[in-house]
mmCIF file of C-alpha atoms in Angstrom:
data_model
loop_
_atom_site.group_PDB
_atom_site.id
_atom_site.type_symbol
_atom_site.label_atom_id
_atom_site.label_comp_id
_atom_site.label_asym_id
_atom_site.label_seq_id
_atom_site.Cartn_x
_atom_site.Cartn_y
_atom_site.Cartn_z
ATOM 1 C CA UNK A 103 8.012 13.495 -23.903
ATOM 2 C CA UNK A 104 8.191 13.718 -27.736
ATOM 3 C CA UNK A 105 11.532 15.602 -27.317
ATOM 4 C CA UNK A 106 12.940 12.660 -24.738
ATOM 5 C CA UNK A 107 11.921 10.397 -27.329
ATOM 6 C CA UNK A 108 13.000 11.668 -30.361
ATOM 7 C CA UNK A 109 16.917 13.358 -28.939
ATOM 8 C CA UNK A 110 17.017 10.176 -26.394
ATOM 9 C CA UNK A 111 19.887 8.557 -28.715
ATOM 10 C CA UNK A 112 22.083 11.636 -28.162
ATOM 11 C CA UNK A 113 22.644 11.491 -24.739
ATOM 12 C CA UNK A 114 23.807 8.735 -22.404
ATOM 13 C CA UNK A 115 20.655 8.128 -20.743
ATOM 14 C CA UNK A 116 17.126 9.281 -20.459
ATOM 15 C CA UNK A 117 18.150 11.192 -17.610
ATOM 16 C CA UNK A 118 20.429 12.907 -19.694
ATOM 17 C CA UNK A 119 18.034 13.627 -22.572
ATOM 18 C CA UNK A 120 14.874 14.560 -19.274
ATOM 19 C CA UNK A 121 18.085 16.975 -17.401
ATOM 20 C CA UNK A 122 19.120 19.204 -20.515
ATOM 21 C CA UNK A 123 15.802 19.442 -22.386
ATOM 22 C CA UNK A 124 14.298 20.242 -18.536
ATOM 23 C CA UNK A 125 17.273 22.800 -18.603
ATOM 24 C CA UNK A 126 15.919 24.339 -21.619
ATOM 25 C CA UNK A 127 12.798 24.717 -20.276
ATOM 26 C CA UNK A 128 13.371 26.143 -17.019
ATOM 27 C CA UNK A 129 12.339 23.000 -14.980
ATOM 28 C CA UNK A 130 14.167 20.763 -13.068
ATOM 29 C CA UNK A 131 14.903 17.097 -14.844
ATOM 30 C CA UNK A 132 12.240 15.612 -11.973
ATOM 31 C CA UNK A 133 9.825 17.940 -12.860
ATOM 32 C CA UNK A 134 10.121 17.078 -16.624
ATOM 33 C CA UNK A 135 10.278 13.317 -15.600
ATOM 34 C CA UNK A 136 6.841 13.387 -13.814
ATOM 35 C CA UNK A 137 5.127 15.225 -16.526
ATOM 36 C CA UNK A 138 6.667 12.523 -18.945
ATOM 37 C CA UNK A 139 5.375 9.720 -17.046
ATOM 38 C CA UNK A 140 2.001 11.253 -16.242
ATOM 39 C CA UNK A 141 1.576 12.086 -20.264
ATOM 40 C CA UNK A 142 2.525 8.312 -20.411
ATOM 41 C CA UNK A 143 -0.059 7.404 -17.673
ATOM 42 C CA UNK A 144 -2.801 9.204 -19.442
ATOM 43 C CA UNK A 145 -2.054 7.773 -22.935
ATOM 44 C CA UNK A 146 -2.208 3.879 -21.258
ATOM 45 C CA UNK A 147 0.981 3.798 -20.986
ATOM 46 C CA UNK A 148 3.269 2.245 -18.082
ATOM 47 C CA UNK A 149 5.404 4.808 -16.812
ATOM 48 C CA UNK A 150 9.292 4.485 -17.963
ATOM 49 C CA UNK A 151 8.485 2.391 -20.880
ATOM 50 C CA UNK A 152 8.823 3.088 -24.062
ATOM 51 C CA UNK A 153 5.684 2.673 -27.118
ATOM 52 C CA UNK A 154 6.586 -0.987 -28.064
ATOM 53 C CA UNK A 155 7.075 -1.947 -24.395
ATOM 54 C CA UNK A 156 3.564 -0.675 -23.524
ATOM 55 C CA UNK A 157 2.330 -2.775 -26.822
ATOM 56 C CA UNK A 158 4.181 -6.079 -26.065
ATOM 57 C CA UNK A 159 2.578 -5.345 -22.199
ATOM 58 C CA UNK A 160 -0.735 -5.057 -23.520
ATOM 59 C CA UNK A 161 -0.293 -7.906 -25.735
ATOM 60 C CA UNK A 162 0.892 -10.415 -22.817
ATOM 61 C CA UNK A 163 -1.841 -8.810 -20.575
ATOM 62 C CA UNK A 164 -4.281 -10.168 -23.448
ATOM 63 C CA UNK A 165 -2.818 -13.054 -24.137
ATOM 64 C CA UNK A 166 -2.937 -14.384 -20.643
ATOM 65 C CA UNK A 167 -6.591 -13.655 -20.416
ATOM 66 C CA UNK A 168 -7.526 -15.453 -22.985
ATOM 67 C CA UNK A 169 -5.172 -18.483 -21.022
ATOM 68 C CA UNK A 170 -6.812 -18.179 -18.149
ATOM 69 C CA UNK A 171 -10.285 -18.835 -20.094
ATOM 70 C CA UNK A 172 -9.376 -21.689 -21.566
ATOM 71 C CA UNK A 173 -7.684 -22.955 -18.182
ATOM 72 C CA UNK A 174 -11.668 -22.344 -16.640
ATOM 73 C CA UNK A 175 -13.202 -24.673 -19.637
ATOM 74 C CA UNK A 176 -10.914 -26.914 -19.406
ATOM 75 C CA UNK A 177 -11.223 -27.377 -15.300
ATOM 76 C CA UNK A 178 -15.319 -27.418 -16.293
ATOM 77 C CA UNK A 179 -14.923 -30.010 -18.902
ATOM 78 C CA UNK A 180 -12.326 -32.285 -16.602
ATOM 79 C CA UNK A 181 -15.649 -31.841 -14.056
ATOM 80 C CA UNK A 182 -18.148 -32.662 -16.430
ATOM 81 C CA UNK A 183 -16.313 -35.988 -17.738
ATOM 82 C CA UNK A 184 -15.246 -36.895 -14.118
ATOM 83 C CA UNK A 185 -19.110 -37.051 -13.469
ATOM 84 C CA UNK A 186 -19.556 -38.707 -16.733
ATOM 85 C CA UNK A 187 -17.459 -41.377 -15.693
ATOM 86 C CA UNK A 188 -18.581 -41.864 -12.520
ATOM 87 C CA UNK A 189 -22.373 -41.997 -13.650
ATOM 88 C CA UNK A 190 -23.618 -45.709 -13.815
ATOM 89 C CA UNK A 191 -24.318 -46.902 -17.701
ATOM 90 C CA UNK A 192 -26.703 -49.117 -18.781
ATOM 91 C CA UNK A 193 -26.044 -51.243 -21.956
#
């Protein structure tokens, strides 16, 4: 994958880059491709993207987490001053 990554800019496509480094090798390009993407798979990686895609994936992945918690605290606070409201007040 290193050598995809680093000659990728010399070819026309990663399919170029996977087909003549997999030549050099002995494989064939789909052979090389699945090893690539496993690799990717087992460093947390999304297959076919690249380092900073994985990051900015991660990073939206956490970032609508932490949007979903505050969308539960806010639903249990809306809940909590409905009933608030609706409670009878003396004075």
């Amino acid at each position: 994958m290193r050598l995809v990554e680093e000659h990728r800019d010399e070819y026309r496509s990663e399919w170029a880059a996977i087909c003549s480094i997999a030549e050099k090798f002995g494989v064939s390009g789909e052979t090389l491709r699945n090893w690539a993407r496993q690799d990717q798979v087992d460093h947390g990686q999304r297959p076919g993207t690249t380092t900073e895609e994985s990051a900015e994936l991660k990073r939206l992945r956490r970032e609508n987490a932490e949007l979903k918690r505050a969308n539960e605290i806010l639903k249990f606070a809306a809940v909590f001053f409905a009933a608030e409201l609706d409670r009878p007040h003396t004075g």
